[in-house]
């Protein structure tokens, strides 16, 4: 009897479990049907709204505006490749590099850039590095650079640029990409190196600073006293950089771009620049351990087709801007160093004011905005034009003459993403500033009386 009851109880539990599964399955099917129904309703509503919008667009009120003087950027999108235009400094022997100048400092020809100490003195070189860093840190604190508590105003142009770089970095919001962070940090690093080299001019006397200075001098004298230590001298005058990169050499790339104008920058696009800081590292004889650039700046090259080149009219010796807002690149006032016409286009070499030791994140960028200047004239929104002909760079404008709407064919002198500079193609009907035009020409036709 007891076994029969237990059997009935087990059967009841199985039945309840099956019923629960069936109920859950029914609920899931209902949810799916409801989701599909809502999607169908939303799609149908959007379709009805679209049809009504198209059918009732003619009921939109006419909006009028005055033609005004304005300016737009003369710009285009183009690939950009960064180039290395420096003189290599090779190690005279095996050993450890002990720098005597900071990245970005200028050196005269034959000036001592670094010591190449024997490899068995590596521990002493590291001790000198620690002492030097401690001394420079104390020097920087005493100088008051970037110290907004003690000095609200910058103490020197270098301090001012460093504060601007720090502020720009802190102003980056959560939407800023990794490229923006990269260029921001590179800017701070560069400005810090320059400010550190100037900090001695503003530091006050201090016991700790003097002690650390004496420690550095004695350790450096010890390394120099070794007869095996060699001096690394500058082969030419210029800006020194101990960071070695794999950026393509300018002369080689320029010749290759002459053969394949557009393809070459695209092959280098998004290729990360490898950087090796060889200070206080072991090097081999003949190895490139530094570079000297005669002129500060970032070198870059691009190519434009002849039609775009004629429109922008970029001349050697002129100035242009290279901007990539999404990527954080902003090279303003770049000098046009070289222009060469090759078959279907032209090659351009730019030198942008910056430190030689400020390196791009990538060897090339597939699309950068090149701004060659500005053009001024009668400006209207592109949305106010219709029958736009890209080949002839012409369009139609519906304007008001004698209180009546008329269509006038206009020439697009220049344009950007939002505006166009225009002039009338008909001499007997010239356009002037403050002429009235229809901002939404699809709402009316010619001959409509405007009150």
Coordinates of C-alpha atoms in Angstrom, one line a residue:
X1 CA 0.0 0.0 0.0
X2 CA 2.8 2.4 0.9
X3 CA 4.6 1.6 -2.3
X4 CA 1.5 2.4 -4.4
X5 CA 1.1 5.8 -2.7
X6 CA 4.8 6.6 -3.4
X7 CA 4.3 5.6 -7.0
X8 CA 1.2 7.8 -7.4
X9 CA 3.1 10.7 -5.8
X10 CA 6.0 10.3 -8.2
X11 CA 3.6 10.2 -11.2
X12 CA 2.0 13.4 -10.0
X13 CA 5.3 15.2 -9.8
X14 CA 6.2 14.2 -13.3
X15 CA 2.8 15.4 -14.5
X16 CA 3.3 18.8 -12.8
X17 CA 6.8 19.2 -14.3
X18 CA 5.4 18.4 -17.8
X19 CA 2.6 20.9 -17.3
X20 CA 5.1 23.6 -16.2
X21 CA 7.2 23.0 -19.3
X22 CA 4.2 23.2 -21.5
X23 CA 3.1 26.5 -19.9
X24 CA 6.6 27.9 -20.2
X25 CA 6.7 26.9 -23.9
X26 CA 3.3 28.6 -24.5
X27 CA 4.5 31.8 -22.8
X28 CA 7.7 31.9 -25.0
X29 CA 5.6 31.4 -28.2
X30 CA 3.3 34.3 -27.1
X31 CA 6.3 36.6 -26.4
X32 CA 7.7 35.8 -29.9
X33 CA 4.4 36.4 -31.6
X34 CA 4.0 39.7 -29.7
X35 CA 7.5 40.8 -30.7
X36 CA 6.8 40.0 -34.4
X37 CA 3.5 41.8 -34.2
X38 CA 5.1 44.9 -32.7
X39 CA 7.8 44.8 -35.4
X40 CA 5.2 44.6 -38.2
X41 CA 3.2 47.4 -36.6
X42 CA 6.3 49.6 -36.4
X43 CA 7.3 48.9 -40.0
X44 CA 3.8 49.6 -41.3
X45 CA 3.7 52.9 -39.3
X46 CA 7.0 54.0 -40.7
X47 CA 5.9 53.2 -44.2
X48 CA 2.6 55.1 -43.8
X49 CA 4.5 58.1 -42.3
X50 CA 7.0 58.1 -45.2
X51 CA 4.2 58.0 -47.8
X52 CA 2.4 60.9 -46.0
X53 CA 5.6 62.8 -45.7
X54 CA 6.3 62.5 -49.5
X55 CA 2.7 63.4 -50.4
X56 CA 2.5 66.4 -48.1
X57 CA 6.0 67.9 -48.7
X58 CA 4.4 70.4 -50.9
X59 CA 2.6 71.8 -47.9
X60 CA 5.8 72.9 -46.3
X61 CA 6.0 76.7 -45.9
X62 CA 8.5 78.6 -48.1
X63 CA 11.6 79.7 -46.2
X64 CA 13.4 82.7 -47.5
X65 CA 16.9 83.9 -46.8
X66 CA 19.3 86.6 -47.8
X67 CA 22.5 85.8 -49.8
X68 CA 25.4 86.8 -47.6
X69 CA 29.2 87.1 -48.0
X70 CA 31.1 84.3 -46.4
X71 CA 34.2 82.0 -46.8
X72 CA 34.8 78.3 -47.0
X73 CA 37.9 76.2 -46.7
X74 CA 39.6 75.1 -49.9
X75 CA 40.2 71.5 -48.9
X76 CA 40.3 67.9 -50.0
X77 CA 40.8 64.5 -48.6
X78 CA 44.0 62.8 -49.5
X79 CA 46.4 60.0 -48.3
X80 CA 49.4 61.1 -46.2
X81 CA 52.7 59.3 -45.6
X82 CA 55.2 60.4 -43.0
X83 CA 58.9 60.4 -43.9
X84 CA 62.3 60.3 -42.2
X85 CA 64.6 63.0 -43.4
X86 CA 67.3 62.8 -40.7
X87 CA 71.0 62.0 -40.7
X88 CA 71.8 58.7 -39.0
X89 CA 74.3 58.7 -36.1
X90 CA 76.1 55.3 -35.9
X91 CA 77.7 53.8 -32.8
X92 CA 81.6 53.8 -33.1
X93 CA 81.8 50.6 -31.0
X94 CA 80.0 48.1 -28.9
X95 CA 78.9 49.4 -25.5
X96 CA 76.2 51.2 -23.6
X97 CA 74.8 54.5 -24.7
X98 CA 74.9 57.2 -22.0
X99 CA 73.2 60.4 -23.5
X100 CA 74.5 63.9 -22.6
X101 CA 71.6 65.7 -24.4
X102 CA 67.9 65.3 -24.2
X103 CA 65.6 64.5 -27.1
X104 CA 64.8 67.6 -29.0
X105 CA 67.9 69.6 -28.0
X106 CA 69.9 71.2 -30.8
X107 CA 73.6 70.4 -31.2
X108 CA 76.4 72.0 -33.2
X109 CA 78.4 70.0 -35.6
X110 CA 81.0 67.7 -33.7
X111 CA 79.2 68.4 -30.4
X112 CA 79.3 65.5 -28.0
X113 CA 75.9 63.8 -28.0
X114 CA 76.6 60.8 -25.8
X115 CA 79.2 58.4 -24.3
X116 CA 79.7 54.9 -25.5
X117 CA 80.9 53.1 -22.3
X118 CA 82.2 49.5 -22.1
X119 CA 79.5 46.9 -21.6
X120 CA 81.1 45.9 -18.3
X121 CA 80.3 49.4 -17.0
X122 CA 76.5 48.9 -17.6
X123 CA 75.7 48.9 -13.8
X124 CA 77.6 52.2 -13.4
X125 CA 75.7 53.7 -16.4
X126 CA 72.4 52.8 -14.8
X127 CA 73.5 54.4 -11.5
X128 CA 74.3 57.5 -13.4
X129 CA 70.9 57.4 -15.1
X130 CA 69.2 57.2 -11.7
X131 CA 71.2 60.1 -10.3
X132 CA 70.6 62.2 -13.4
X133 CA 66.8 61.6 -13.3
X134 CA 66.7 62.5 -9.6
X135 CA 68.6 65.7 -10.3
X136 CA 66.4 66.7 -13.2
X137 CA 63.2 65.9 -11.2
X138 CA 64.5 68.2 -8.4
X139 CA 65.4 70.8 -10.9
X140 CA 62.0 70.7 -12.5
X141 CA 60.2 71.1 -9.1
X142 CA 62.4 74.1 -8.2
X143 CA 61.8 75.7 -11.6
X144 CA 58.0 76.0 -10.9
X145 CA 57.1 74.8 -14.4
X146 CA 53.5 73.5 -14.6
X147 CA 53.0 74.5 -11.0
X148 CA 49.7 76.3 -11.0
X149 CA 49.8 76.7 -7.2
X150 CA 53.0 78.8 -7.0
X151 CA 52.9 80.3 -10.4
X152 CA 49.5 80.9 -12.1
X153 CA 51.2 82.4 -15.2
X154 CA 53.7 80.4 -17.3
X155 CA 57.3 81.2 -16.5
X156 CA 58.6 80.8 -20.0
X157 CA 57.3 80.0 -23.6
X158 CA 58.3 76.4 -23.0
X159 CA 56.3 76.2 -19.8
X160 CA 53.4 77.8 -21.5
X161 CA 53.3 75.2 -24.3
X162 CA 53.6 72.4 -21.7
X163 CA 50.6 73.8 -19.8
X164 CA 48.6 74.0 -23.0
X165 CA 49.5 70.4 -23.9
X166 CA 48.5 69.2 -20.4
X167 CA 45.2 71.1 -20.5
X168 CA 44.4 69.7 -24.0
X169 CA 44.9 66.2 -22.7
X170 CA 42.6 66.8 -19.7
X171 CA 40.0 68.3 -22.0
X172 CA 39.6 65.0 -24.0
X173 CA 36.3 63.4 -23.2
X174 CA 35.2 59.8 -23.2
X175 CA 34.5 59.9 -27.0
X176 CA 38.1 60.6 -27.8
X177 CA 39.7 57.7 -29.6
X178 CA 43.0 56.1 -28.9
X179 CA 44.7 58.2 -31.6
X180 CA 43.7 61.4 -29.9
X181 CA 45.2 60.1 -26.6
X182 CA 48.3 59.0 -28.4
X183 CA 48.9 62.4 -30.0
X184 CA 48.1 64.2 -26.7
X185 CA 50.6 62.1 -24.7
X186 CA 53.2 62.6 -27.4
X187 CA 52.7 66.3 -27.2
X188 CA 53.1 66.3 -23.4
X189 CA 56.2 64.2 -23.7
X190 CA 57.8 66.5 -26.2
X191 CA 57.0 69.7 -24.3
X192 CA 58.2 68.2 -21.1
X193 CA 61.6 67.3 -22.6
X194 CA 62.0 70.9 -23.9
X195 CA 60.8 72.4 -20.6
X196 CA 63.2 70.2 -18.6
X197 CA 66.1 71.4 -20.6
X198 CA 65.2 75.1 -19.7
X199 CA 64.3 74.5 -16.1
X200 CA 67.8 75.3 -14.9
X201 CA 67.3 78.9 -15.9
X202 CA 64.5 79.3 -13.4
X203 CA 65.5 77.0 -10.5
X204 CA 66.5 78.6 -7.2
X205 CA 69.5 77.5 -5.2
X206 CA 68.9 74.4 -3.1
X207 CA 71.1 72.1 -1.0
X208 CA 69.6 68.9 -2.3
X209 CA 69.9 70.1 -5.9
X210 CA 73.6 70.9 -5.4
X211 CA 74.2 67.5 -3.8
X212 CA 72.6 65.7 -6.6
X213 CA 74.5 67.8 -9.2
X214 CA 77.8 66.9 -7.6
X215 CA 76.8 63.2 -7.6
X216 CA 76.1 63.3 -11.3
X217 CA 79.3 65.1 -12.1
X218 CA 81.4 62.6 -10.2
X219 CA 79.7 59.6 -11.8
X220 CA 80.1 61.1 -15.2
X221 CA 83.7 61.8 -14.7
X222 CA 84.2 58.2 -13.6
X223 CA 82.7 56.9 -16.8
X224 CA 84.7 59.3 -18.9
X225 CA 88.0 58.4 -17.2
X226 CA 87.8 54.8 -18.6
X227 CA 90.1 54.8 -21.6
X228 CA 87.7 52.5 -23.5
X229 CA 84.9 55.1 -23.3
X230 CA 84.3 56.8 -26.7
X231 CA 82.6 60.1 -27.5
X232 CA 79.6 60.1 -29.9
X233 CA 79.7 63.3 -31.9
X234 CA 77.1 65.0 -34.1
X235 CA 78.0 64.6 -37.8
X236 CA 76.0 67.7 -38.7
X237 CA 74.3 70.5 -36.8
X238 CA 70.7 70.0 -35.9
X239 CA 68.1 68.6 -33.5
X240 CA 69.1 65.3 -31.9
X241 CA 66.8 62.4 -31.2
X242 CA 67.8 59.1 -29.6
X243 CA 64.6 57.4 -30.6
X244 CA 65.1 55.4 -33.7
X245 CA 62.0 54.6 -35.9
X246 CA 61.2 52.5 -39.0
X247 CA 59.7 55.5 -40.9
X248 CA 60.5 55.2 -44.6
X249 CA 63.4 57.3 -45.9
X250 CA 62.3 60.4 -47.7
X251 CA 64.4 60.1 -50.9
X252 CA 63.5 56.4 -51.5
X253 CA 59.7 56.9 -50.9
X254 CA 59.7 60.0 -53.1
X255 CA 61.0 58.0 -56.0
X256 CA 58.6 55.2 -55.4
X257 CA 55.6 57.6 -55.2
X258 CA 56.6 58.9 -58.6
X259 CA 55.9 55.4 -59.9
X260 CA 52.8 54.5 -57.9
X261 CA 51.3 57.8 -56.6
X262 CA 48.2 56.6 -54.8
X263 CA 48.9 53.0 -54.0
X264 CA 52.1 53.5 -52.0
X265 CA 50.6 55.6 -49.1
X266 CA 47.7 53.2 -48.8
X267 CA 50.1 50.3 -48.4
X268 CA 51.7 52.1 -45.4
X269 CA 48.4 53.2 -43.9
X270 CA 47.6 52.0 -40.4
X271 CA 51.1 50.4 -40.1
X272 CA 52.3 51.2 -36.6
X273 CA 55.5 53.1 -36.3
X274 CA 58.0 51.0 -34.3
X275 CA 60.2 53.2 -32.0
X276 CA 63.3 52.1 -30.1
X277 CA 64.7 54.4 -27.4
X278 CA 68.3 53.3 -27.3
X279 CA 69.4 55.5 -24.4
X280 CA 71.2 53.4 -21.7
X281 CA 71.0 50.2 -23.8
X282 CA 73.6 48.0 -25.3
X283 CA 74.4 48.7 -28.9
X284 CA 76.7 47.2 -31.5
X285 CA 79.3 48.9 -33.6
X286 CA 77.8 50.5 -36.7
X287 CA 74.2 50.4 -35.3
X288 CA 72.0 53.5 -35.7
X289 CA 71.5 54.8 -32.2
X290 CA 70.4 58.4 -32.9
X291 CA 69.5 60.9 -35.6
X292 CA 70.2 64.5 -36.4
X293 CA 67.6 66.7 -38.3
X294 CA 68.9 69.9 -39.7
X295 CA 65.4 71.5 -39.3
X296 CA 62.8 70.8 -36.7
X297 CA 59.6 69.4 -38.1
X298 CA 57.5 66.4 -39.2
X299 CA 58.0 65.5 -42.9
X300 CA 55.1 64.2 -44.9
X301 CA 54.1 63.6 -48.5
X302 CA 50.9 63.3 -50.4
X303 CA 49.6 63.1 -54.0
X304 CA 46.7 64.9 -55.7
X305 CA 45.2 64.4 -59.1
X306 CA 45.7 67.3 -61.6
X307 CA 42.1 68.6 -61.4
X308 CA 42.2 68.8 -57.6
X309 CA 45.7 70.3 -57.6
X310 CA 44.6 73.0 -60.0
X311 CA 41.6 73.8 -57.9
X312 CA 43.6 74.1 -54.7
X313 CA 46.6 75.8 -56.4
X314 CA 49.2 74.7 -53.8
X315 CA 52.5 76.4 -54.6
X316 CA 56.0 75.7 -53.3
X317 CA 56.7 77.8 -50.3
X318 CA 53.0 78.1 -49.4
X319 CA 51.3 76.9 -46.2
X320 CA 48.7 74.3 -45.7
X321 CA 47.0 72.5 -42.7
X322 CA 46.7 68.7 -42.3
X323 CA 43.9 67.7 -40.0
X324 CA 42.3 64.4 -38.9
X325 CA 39.8 65.3 -36.1
X326 CA 38.8 61.7 -35.5
X327 CA 42.5 60.6 -35.2
X328 CA 43.7 63.5 -33.2
X329 CA 46.2 64.7 -35.9
X330 CA 46.5 68.5 -36.2
X331 CA 49.5 69.8 -38.2
X332 CA 48.9 73.5 -38.9
X333 CA 50.9 75.9 -41.0
X334 CA 52.9 73.2 -42.8
X335 CA 55.3 74.6 -45.4
X336 CA 55.1 73.2 -48.9
X337 CA 58.7 72.2 -49.4
X338 CA 58.5 70.5 -52.8
X339 CA 56.0 70.1 -55.7
X340 CA 56.6 67.7 -58.6
X341 CA 54.2 67.1 -61.5
X342 CA 54.1 63.4 -62.5
X343 CA 51.7 62.1 -65.2
X344 CA 48.2 62.1 -63.8
X345 CA 48.9 64.2 -60.7
X346 CA 51.3 66.0 -58.5
X347 CA 53.5 65.0 -55.5
X348 CA 53.8 67.3 -52.5
X349 CA 56.4 67.3 -49.7
X350 CA 55.4 69.1 -46.5
X351 CA 57.4 70.2 -43.5
X352 CA 55.2 70.8 -40.4
X353 CA 56.5 72.7 -37.4
X354 CA 57.0 70.3 -34.6
X355 CA 59.8 68.4 -32.8
X356 CA 61.8 66.0 -34.8
X357 CA 61.2 63.5 -31.9
X358 CA 57.4 63.8 -32.1
X359 CA 56.5 60.7 -34.2
X360 CA 53.2 59.8 -35.8
X361 CA 51.3 56.7 -34.5
X362 CA 51.1 55.2 -38.0
X363 CA 53.5 55.5 -41.0
X364 CA 50.7 56.7 -43.2
X365 CA 47.0 57.7 -43.1
X366 CA 44.6 56.7 -45.8
X367 CA 42.5 59.9 -45.5
X368 CA 43.5 63.3 -44.1
X369 CA 41.9 66.6 -44.6
X370 CA 44.2 69.0 -46.4
X371 CA 43.2 72.7 -46.1
X372 CA 45.0 74.8 -48.7
X373 CA 43.4 78.1 -47.7
X374 CA 40.1 80.0 -47.8
X375 CA 38.0 81.5 -50.5
X376 CA 35.4 84.3 -50.0
X377 CA 32.3 85.3 -51.9
X378 CA 28.5 85.0 -52.0
X379 CA 27.8 81.9 -49.8
X380 CA 24.6 79.8 -49.6
X381 CA 23.9 76.3 -48.1
X382 CA 24.3 73.4 -50.5
X383 CA 20.8 72.3 -49.5
X384 CA 19.4 75.4 -51.1
X385 CA 20.7 74.5 -54.5
X386 CA 19.1 72.0 -56.9
X387 CA 20.0 70.3 -60.3
X388 CA 23.6 70.1 -59.1
X389 CA 26.0 69.1 -61.9
X390 CA 29.2 67.7 -60.5
X391 CA 31.0 67.7 -63.9
X392 CA 30.4 71.3 -64.8
X393 CA 30.2 72.5 -61.1
X394 CA 26.9 74.3 -61.7
X395 CA 23.5 74.3 -60.1
X396 CA 20.2 76.1 -59.9
X397 CA 19.1 78.7 -57.4
X398 CA 15.5 79.8 -56.9
X399 CA 15.7 83.5 -56.0
X400 CA 13.2 86.3 -55.7
X401 CA 13.3 89.1 -58.4
X402 CA 10.7 91.8 -58.4
X403 CA 8.7 89.9 -55.8
X404 CA 8.4 86.8 -58.0
X405 CA 10.4 83.5 -57.7
X406 CA 12.8 82.7 -60.6
X407 CA 15.3 80.0 -61.3
X408 CA 18.9 81.1 -62.0
X409 CA 21.7 78.9 -63.1
X410 CA 24.8 79.5 -60.9
X411 CA 28.5 78.5 -61.0
X412 CA 30.0 76.9 -57.9
X413 CA 33.2 78.8 -57.3
X414 CA 34.1 76.6 -54.3
X415 CA 32.3 74.3 -51.9
X416 CA 32.7 72.2 -48.8
X417 CA 30.4 69.7 -47.0
X418 CA 27.8 72.4 -46.1
X419 CA 28.2 75.6 -48.2
X420 CA 29.0 76.7 -51.7
X421 CA 30.3 80.0 -53.0
X422 CA 28.3 80.9 -56.1
X423 CA 28.1 83.5 -58.9
X424 CA 25.5 83.9 -61.7
X425 CA 26.2 82.4 -65.1
X426 CA 24.1 85.1 -66.7
X427 CA 25.7 88.6 -66.9
X428 CA 22.3 90.3 -67.3
X429 CA 21.2 88.7 -64.0
X430 CA 24.1 89.1 -61.6
X431 CA 23.7 88.1 -57.9
X432 CA 24.4 90.5 -55.2
X433 CA 24.7 90.4 -51.4
X434 CA 21.3 90.7 -49.6
X435 CA 19.4 89.2 -52.7
X436 CA 16.5 87.1 -51.5
X437 CA 16.4 83.4 -52.3
X438 CA 14.3 80.4 -51.4
X439 CA 16.1 78.2 -48.9
X440 CA 13.8 75.2 -49.6
X441 CA 13.3 75.4 -53.4
X442 CA 11.3 72.1 -53.5
X443 CA 8.3 73.9 -51.9
X444 CA 7.7 76.3 -54.8
X445 CA 8.0 76.9 -58.5
X446 CA 8.9 79.8 -60.8
X447 CA 6.4 82.6 -61.0
X448 CA 5.1 82.5 -57.4
X449 CA 4.3 85.8 -55.9
X450 CA 6.2 86.6 -52.7
X451 CA 4.5 89.1 -50.4

